């Protein structure tokens, strides 16, 4: 289950706003999320999640490990500690497609289905739903 969380989170890599085209922004967000996962950077990882995804992460981690706190960063650190091999395998993931529809986007990558949903929040692209299958 933890491996699927990391895979889903990697697929849902959100991007930052700016002058680049929306698809380029989503690609940049995907890369940021991927590197946050691979590097074990909980602060950067949580910044790429929207509120719904943060709540999903905390709730899922609480089911498998007693929480030291209810913060996203604490849950992400626990996730990283429980799945180091899976995180390293994600280092080779490649983004295959980006489809933008206004303030929402969908990405697919080489880690497989399902596609990941993104949402633009205050100009930044964030993963919209971890879809943890809980």
Short mmCIF file of N, CA and C in Angstrom, two decimals:
data_model
loop_
_atom_site.label_atom_id
_atom_site.label_comp_id
_atom_site.label_asym_id
_atom_site.label_seq_id
_atom_site.Cartn_x
_atom_site.Cartn_y
_atom_site.Cartn_z
N UNK A 1 0.83 -1.19 0.00
CA UNK A 1 0.00 0.00 0.00
C UNK A 1 0.86 1.25 0.00
N UNK A 2 1.96 1.25 0.78
CA UNK A 2 2.83 2.42 0.81
C UNK A 2 3.50 2.65 -0.52
N UNK A 3 3.86 1.57 -1.22
CA UNK A 3 4.45 1.73 -2.55
C UNK A 3 3.45 2.40 -3.47
N UNK A 4 2.18 2.02 -3.38
CA UNK A 4 1.18 2.64 -4.26
C UNK A 4 0.99 4.11 -3.93
N UNK A 5 1.15 4.49 -2.67
CA UNK A 5 1.06 5.91 -2.31
C UNK A 5 2.17 6.68 -2.99
N UNK A 6 3.38 6.15 -2.94
CA UNK A 6 4.51 6.82 -3.56
C UNK A 6 4.32 6.90 -5.06
N UNK A 7 3.87 5.81 -5.68
CA UNK A 7 3.64 5.81 -7.12
C UNK A 7 2.58 6.82 -7.49
N UNK A 8 1.47 6.82 -6.79
CA UNK A 8 0.39 7.75 -7.08
C UNK A 8 0.87 9.19 -6.90
N UNK A 9 1.59 9.42 -5.85
CA UNK A 9 2.08 10.77 -5.60
C UNK A 9 3.04 11.20 -6.70
N UNK A 10 3.86 10.30 -7.17
CA UNK A 10 4.79 10.62 -8.25
C UNK A 10 4.04 10.95 -9.52
N UNK A 11 2.98 10.23 -9.80
CA UNK A 11 2.21 10.48 -11.00
C UNK A 11 1.52 11.82 -10.94
N UNK A 12 1.26 12.27 -9.77
CA UNK A 12 0.50 13.47 -9.60
C UNK A 12 1.36 14.69 -9.40
N UNK A 13 2.53 14.71 -9.89
CA UNK A 13 3.46 15.79 -9.68
C UNK A 13 2.88 17.11 -10.16
N UNK A 14 2.67 18.06 -9.24
CA UNK A 14 2.07 19.34 -9.58
C UNK A 14 3.12 20.36 -9.91
N UNK A 15 2.73 21.45 -10.62
CA UNK A 15 3.70 22.43 -11.05
C UNK A 15 3.41 23.82 -10.56
N UNK A 16 4.37 24.65 -10.82
CA UNK A 16 4.27 26.03 -10.38
C UNK A 16 3.80 26.91 -11.51
N UNK A 17 3.23 28.05 -11.15
CA UNK A 17 2.77 29.01 -12.13
C UNK A 17 3.94 29.72 -12.77
N UNK A 18 3.65 30.71 -13.58
CA UNK A 18 4.70 31.47 -14.23
C UNK A 18 4.31 31.77 -15.65
N UNK A 19 5.31 32.18 -16.46
CA UNK A 19 5.02 32.60 -17.82
C UNK A 19 5.01 31.42 -18.80
N UNK A 20 5.41 30.25 -18.38
CA UNK A 20 5.40 29.09 -19.26
C UNK A 20 3.96 28.69 -19.55
N UNK A 21 3.78 27.91 -20.61
CA UNK A 21 2.44 27.43 -20.95
C UNK A 21 1.93 26.51 -19.86
N UNK A 22 0.60 26.39 -19.71
CA UNK A 22 0.07 25.48 -18.68
C UNK A 22 0.62 24.06 -18.77
N UNK A 23 0.72 23.43 -19.96
CA UNK A 23 1.32 22.09 -19.98
C UNK A 23 2.76 22.07 -19.47
N UNK A 24 3.53 23.10 -19.80
CA UNK A 24 4.91 23.17 -19.30
C UNK A 24 4.94 23.37 -17.80
N UNK A 25 3.98 24.13 -17.27
CA UNK A 25 3.89 24.32 -15.82
C UNK A 25 3.58 23.00 -15.12
N UNK A 26 2.68 22.21 -15.69
CA UNK A 26 2.33 20.92 -15.10
C UNK A 26 3.53 19.98 -15.17
N UNK A 27 4.25 19.99 -16.29
CA UNK A 27 5.46 19.16 -16.40
C UNK A 27 6.47 19.53 -15.32
N UNK A 28 6.65 20.83 -15.11
CA UNK A 28 7.58 21.29 -14.08
C UNK A 28 7.12 20.86 -12.69
N UNK A 29 5.82 20.92 -12.45
CA UNK A 29 5.27 20.49 -11.17
C UNK A 29 5.49 19.00 -10.97
N UNK A 30 5.27 18.22 -12.02
CA UNK A 30 5.49 16.77 -11.96
C UNK A 30 6.93 16.46 -11.59
N UNK A 31 7.86 17.16 -12.22
CA UNK A 31 9.29 16.98 -11.91
C UNK A 31 9.60 17.36 -10.46
N UNK A 32 9.00 18.45 -10.00
CA UNK A 32 9.22 18.88 -8.62
C UNK A 32 8.72 17.82 -7.64
N UNK A 33 7.53 17.30 -7.89
CA UNK A 33 6.99 16.25 -7.02
C UNK A 33 7.86 15.00 -7.06
N UNK A 34 8.26 14.61 -8.25
CA UNK A 34 9.11 13.42 -8.40
C UNK A 34 10.39 13.58 -7.58
N UNK A 35 11.05 14.72 -7.72
CA UNK A 35 12.31 14.93 -7.00
C UNK A 35 12.09 15.02 -5.49
N UNK A 36 10.98 15.60 -5.08
CA UNK A 36 10.68 15.66 -3.65
C UNK A 36 10.53 14.24 -3.09
N UNK A 37 9.86 13.37 -3.83
CA UNK A 37 9.70 11.97 -3.41
C UNK A 37 11.04 11.25 -3.37
N UNK A 38 11.78 11.33 -4.44
CA UNK A 38 13.05 10.61 -4.54
C UNK A 38 14.05 11.12 -3.49
N UNK A 39 14.06 12.43 -3.27
CA UNK A 39 14.99 13.03 -2.31
C UNK A 39 14.52 12.91 -0.86
N UNK A 40 13.26 12.51 -0.66
CA UNK A 40 12.72 12.44 0.69
C UNK A 40 12.50 13.81 1.31
N UNK A 41 12.15 14.79 0.49
CA UNK A 41 11.94 16.17 0.94
C UNK A 41 10.46 16.37 1.29
N UNK A 42 10.13 16.15 2.55
CA UNK A 42 8.74 16.18 3.00
C UNK A 42 8.10 17.56 2.83
N UNK A 43 8.84 18.61 3.11
CA UNK A 43 8.28 19.96 2.98
C UNK A 43 7.91 20.27 1.53
N UNK A 44 8.81 19.96 0.62
CA UNK A 44 8.56 20.21 -0.79
C UNK A 44 7.45 19.30 -1.31
N UNK A 45 7.45 18.04 -0.87
CA UNK A 45 6.41 17.08 -1.26
C UNK A 45 5.03 17.60 -0.86
N UNK A 46 4.89 18.00 0.41
CA UNK A 46 3.59 18.47 0.90
C UNK A 46 3.14 19.75 0.21
N UNK A 47 4.09 20.59 -0.19
CA UNK A 47 3.75 21.82 -0.90
C UNK A 47 3.13 21.52 -2.26
N UNK A 48 3.39 20.33 -2.80
CA UNK A 48 2.87 19.95 -4.10
C UNK A 48 1.49 19.31 -4.02
N UNK A 49 0.98 19.09 -2.81
CA UNK A 49 -0.32 18.46 -2.61
C UNK A 49 -1.38 19.51 -2.29
N UNK A 50 -2.58 19.33 -2.81
CA UNK A 50 -3.66 20.22 -2.40
C UNK A 50 -4.18 19.75 -1.04
N UNK A 51 -5.11 20.50 -0.46
CA UNK A 51 -5.60 20.18 0.89
C UNK A 51 -6.16 18.76 0.98
N UNK A 52 -6.92 18.34 -0.02
CA UNK A 52 -7.52 17.00 -0.02
C UNK A 52 -6.44 15.93 0.01
N UNK A 53 -5.41 16.08 -0.79
CA UNK A 53 -4.33 15.10 -0.84
C UNK A 53 -3.56 15.05 0.47
N UNK A 54 -3.37 16.21 1.10
CA UNK A 54 -2.67 16.23 2.40
C UNK A 54 -3.46 15.44 3.44
N UNK A 55 -4.77 15.65 3.48
CA UNK A 55 -5.63 14.93 4.43
C UNK A 55 -5.58 13.43 4.14
N UNK A 56 -5.63 13.05 2.86
CA UNK A 56 -5.58 11.64 2.49
C UNK A 56 -4.26 11.00 2.93
N UNK A 57 -3.17 11.70 2.75
CA UNK A 57 -1.87 11.17 3.14
C UNK A 57 -1.80 10.94 4.64
N UNK A 58 -2.19 11.94 5.42
CA UNK A 58 -2.15 11.83 6.88
C UNK A 58 -3.03 10.68 7.36
N UNK A 59 -4.23 10.57 6.81
CA UNK A 59 -5.15 9.50 7.22
C UNK A 59 -4.61 8.12 6.86
N UNK A 60 -4.03 7.98 5.69
CA UNK A 60 -3.50 6.69 5.26
C UNK A 60 -2.30 6.27 6.11
N UNK A 61 -1.40 7.18 6.35
CA UNK A 61 -0.23 6.87 7.17
C UNK A 61 -0.66 6.52 8.60
N UNK A 62 -1.66 7.19 9.12
CA UNK A 62 -2.15 6.90 10.47
C UNK A 62 -2.68 5.47 10.58
N UNK A 63 -3.13 4.89 9.47
CA UNK A 63 -3.63 3.52 9.47
C UNK A 63 -2.51 2.48 9.57
N UNK A 64 -1.31 2.83 9.12
CA UNK A 64 -0.22 1.85 9.09
C UNK A 64 0.90 2.14 10.09
N UNK A 65 0.92 3.33 10.65
CA UNK A 65 1.97 3.70 11.59
C UNK A 65 1.42 4.72 12.56
N UNK A 66 1.65 4.53 13.86
CA UNK A 66 1.14 5.52 14.82
C UNK A 66 1.71 6.90 14.49
N UNK A 67 0.85 7.87 14.33
CA UNK A 67 1.32 9.21 13.95
C UNK A 67 2.07 9.89 15.09
N UNK A 68 3.19 10.54 14.74
CA UNK A 68 3.89 11.35 15.73
C UNK A 68 3.27 12.74 15.78
N UNK A 69 2.58 13.10 14.71
CA UNK A 69 1.80 14.34 14.66
C UNK A 69 0.82 14.19 13.51
N UNK A 70 -0.07 15.14 13.36
CA UNK A 70 -1.05 15.07 12.28
C UNK A 70 -0.66 15.95 11.10
N UNK A 71 0.61 16.32 11.01
CA UNK A 71 1.03 17.18 9.91
C UNK A 71 1.34 16.37 8.66
N UNK A 72 1.20 17.01 7.53
CA UNK A 72 1.55 16.38 6.26
C UNK A 72 3.03 16.02 6.24
N UNK A 73 3.88 16.92 6.71
CA UNK A 73 5.31 16.67 6.67
C UNK A 73 5.69 15.45 7.52
N UNK A 74 5.07 15.30 8.66
CA UNK A 74 5.33 14.14 9.51
C UNK A 74 4.89 12.86 8.80
N UNK A 75 3.70 12.89 8.19
CA UNK A 75 3.20 11.73 7.46
C UNK A 75 4.11 11.40 6.28
N UNK A 76 4.58 12.43 5.58
CA UNK A 76 5.46 12.21 4.44
C UNK A 76 6.78 11.60 4.90
N UNK A 77 7.34 12.07 6.00
CA UNK A 77 8.58 11.49 6.53
C UNK A 77 8.40 10.01 6.85
N UNK A 78 7.26 9.68 7.46
CA UNK A 78 6.97 8.28 7.76
C UNK A 78 6.87 7.47 6.47
N UNK A 79 6.19 8.00 5.48
CA UNK A 79 6.08 7.34 4.18
C UNK A 79 7.47 7.10 3.59
N UNK A 80 8.31 8.10 3.62
CA UNK A 80 9.65 7.98 3.04
C UNK A 80 10.46 6.91 3.77
N UNK A 81 10.33 6.85 5.09
CA UNK A 81 11.07 5.85 5.88
C UNK A 81 10.58 4.44 5.60
N UNK A 82 9.30 4.29 5.32
CA UNK A 82 8.73 2.97 5.10
C UNK A 82 8.90 2.45 3.68
N UNK A 83 9.30 3.33 2.76
CA UNK A 83 9.37 2.91 1.35
C UNK A 83 10.59 3.44 0.60
N UNK A 84 11.81 3.30 1.16
CA UNK A 84 12.98 3.86 0.47
C UNK A 84 13.26 3.20 -0.88
N UNK A 85 13.06 1.90 -1.00
CA UNK A 85 13.32 1.23 -2.27
C UNK A 85 12.37 1.70 -3.37
N UNK A 86 11.11 1.85 -3.01
CA UNK A 86 10.12 2.31 -3.99
C UNK A 86 10.45 3.73 -4.45
N UNK A 87 10.88 4.57 -3.53
CA UNK A 87 11.23 5.95 -3.90
C UNK A 87 12.38 5.97 -4.89
N UNK A 88 13.38 5.13 -4.66
CA UNK A 88 14.53 5.11 -5.57
C UNK A 88 14.14 4.60 -6.96
N UNK A 89 13.21 3.65 -7.02
CA UNK A 89 12.76 3.15 -8.32
C UNK A 89 12.05 4.24 -9.11
N UNK A 90 11.46 5.20 -8.42
CA UNK A 90 10.75 6.29 -9.09
C UNK A 90 11.70 7.28 -9.75
N UNK A 91 12.96 7.21 -9.40
CA UNK A 91 13.93 8.14 -9.98
C UNK A 91 13.95 8.06 -11.50
N UNK A 92 13.66 6.89 -12.06
CA UNK A 92 13.67 6.73 -13.51
C UNK A 92 12.33 6.98 -14.19
N UNK A 93 11.31 7.38 -13.43
CA UNK A 93 9.98 7.61 -14.02
C UNK A 93 10.03 8.74 -15.05
N UNK A 94 9.29 8.56 -16.12
CA UNK A 94 9.20 9.57 -17.19
C UNK A 94 7.74 9.99 -17.38
N UNK A 95 7.54 11.26 -17.59
CA UNK A 95 6.21 11.78 -17.86
C UNK A 95 5.85 11.46 -19.31
N UNK A 96 4.68 10.86 -19.53
CA UNK A 96 4.26 10.47 -20.87
C UNK A 96 3.29 11.46 -21.50
N UNK A 97 2.35 11.98 -20.70
CA UNK A 97 1.37 12.91 -21.29
C UNK A 97 0.86 13.88 -20.25
N UNK A 98 0.46 15.05 -20.75
CA UNK A 98 -0.14 16.10 -19.93
C UNK A 98 -1.34 16.63 -20.71
N UNK A 99 -2.49 16.65 -20.07
CA UNK A 99 -3.70 17.22 -20.67
C UNK A 99 -4.24 18.27 -19.72
N UNK A 100 -4.29 19.52 -20.19
CA UNK A 100 -4.75 20.64 -19.36
C UNK A 100 -6.11 21.09 -19.84
N UNK A 101 -7.01 21.31 -18.89
CA UNK A 101 -8.37 21.80 -19.16
C UNK A 101 -8.64 22.91 -18.17
N UNK A 102 -8.29 24.15 -18.54
CA UNK A 102 -8.48 25.27 -17.63
C UNK A 102 -7.58 25.15 -16.41
N UNK A 103 -8.20 25.04 -15.23
CA UNK A 103 -7.44 24.95 -13.98
C UNK A 103 -7.30 23.52 -13.48
N UNK A 104 -7.54 22.55 -14.35
CA UNK A 104 -7.33 21.15 -14.00
C UNK A 104 -6.44 20.51 -15.07
N UNK A 105 -5.76 19.45 -14.69
CA UNK A 105 -4.90 18.74 -15.64
C UNK A 105 -4.85 17.26 -15.25
N UNK A 106 -4.46 16.46 -16.21
CA UNK A 106 -4.27 15.03 -16.00
C UNK A 106 -2.90 14.66 -16.56
N UNK A 107 -2.15 13.86 -15.81
CA UNK A 107 -0.86 13.39 -16.29
C UNK A 107 -0.82 11.86 -16.24
N UNK A 108 -0.03 11.29 -17.14
CA UNK A 108 0.29 9.87 -17.07
C UNK A 108 1.81 9.76 -17.18
N UNK A 109 2.35 8.71 -16.56
CA UNK A 109 3.80 8.51 -16.63
C UNK A 109 4.11 7.03 -16.70
N UNK A 110 5.39 6.72 -16.72
CA UNK A 110 5.84 5.34 -16.92
C UNK A 110 5.63 4.44 -15.70
N UNK A 111 5.13 4.96 -14.61
CA UNK A 111 4.87 4.10 -13.45
C UNK A 111 3.54 3.37 -13.61
N UNK A 112 2.77 3.73 -14.65
CA UNK A 112 1.55 3.01 -14.96
C UNK A 112 0.29 3.73 -14.55
N UNK A 113 -0.87 3.12 -14.87
CA UNK A 113 -2.14 3.73 -14.50
C UNK A 113 -2.29 3.72 -12.99
N UNK A 114 -3.14 4.52 -12.43
CA UNK A 114 -4.07 5.43 -13.11
C UNK A 114 -3.40 6.77 -13.43
N UNK A 115 -4.10 7.56 -14.23
CA UNK A 115 -3.64 8.92 -14.50
C UNK A 115 -3.79 9.73 -13.22
N UNK A 116 -3.01 10.80 -13.13
CA UNK A 116 -3.08 11.66 -11.95
C UNK A 116 -3.78 12.97 -12.28
N UNK A 117 -4.58 13.41 -11.34
CA UNK A 117 -5.32 14.67 -11.50
C UNK A 117 -4.60 15.78 -10.76
N UNK A 118 -4.54 16.93 -11.41
CA UNK A 118 -3.91 18.13 -10.88
C UNK A 118 -4.93 19.25 -10.85
N UNK A 119 -4.68 20.23 -10.01
CA UNK A 119 -5.52 21.42 -9.96
C UNK A 119 -4.60 22.63 -9.74
N UNK A 120 -4.96 23.74 -10.39
CA UNK A 120 -4.18 24.97 -10.20
C UNK A 120 -4.78 25.71 -9.01
N UNK A 121 -3.94 25.95 -8.00
CA UNK A 121 -4.36 26.64 -6.78
C UNK A 121 -3.48 27.89 -6.63
N UNK A 122 -4.10 29.04 -6.68
CA UNK A 122 -3.35 30.31 -6.57
C UNK A 122 -2.17 30.36 -7.54
N UNK A 123 -2.39 29.85 -8.76
CA UNK A 123 -1.37 29.91 -9.80
C UNK A 123 -0.40 28.74 -9.81
N UNK A 124 -0.42 27.89 -8.80
CA UNK A 124 0.49 26.75 -8.73
C UNK A 124 -0.27 25.45 -8.97
N UNK A 125 0.36 24.51 -9.64
CA UNK A 125 -0.24 23.20 -9.90
C UNK A 125 0.05 22.28 -8.73
N UNK A 126 -1.01 21.64 -8.23
CA UNK A 126 -0.88 20.71 -7.10
C UNK A 126 -1.61 19.42 -7.43
N UNK A 127 -1.12 18.34 -6.85
CA UNK A 127 -1.79 17.05 -6.98
C UNK A 127 -3.15 17.16 -6.33
N UNK A 128 -4.19 16.79 -7.08
CA UNK A 128 -5.56 17.01 -6.61
C UNK A 128 -6.10 15.88 -5.76
N UNK A 129 -5.60 14.67 -5.95
CA UNK A 129 -6.18 13.54 -5.24
C UNK A 129 -5.16 12.41 -5.27
N UNK A 130 -4.73 11.96 -4.11
CA UNK A 130 -3.77 10.86 -4.08
C UNK A 130 -4.39 9.54 -4.50
N UNK A 131 -5.71 9.43 -4.43
CA UNK A 131 -6.41 8.21 -4.86
C UNK A 131 -5.70 6.98 -4.31
N UNK A 132 -5.64 6.91 -2.98
CA UNK A 132 -4.89 5.87 -2.31
C UNK A 132 -5.59 4.53 -2.28
N UNK A 133 -6.81 4.48 -2.74
CA UNK A 133 -7.51 3.22 -2.80
C UNK A 133 -7.75 2.59 -1.45
N UNK A 134 -7.93 3.43 -0.42
CA UNK A 134 -8.11 2.90 0.93
C UNK A 134 -9.50 2.42 1.17
#
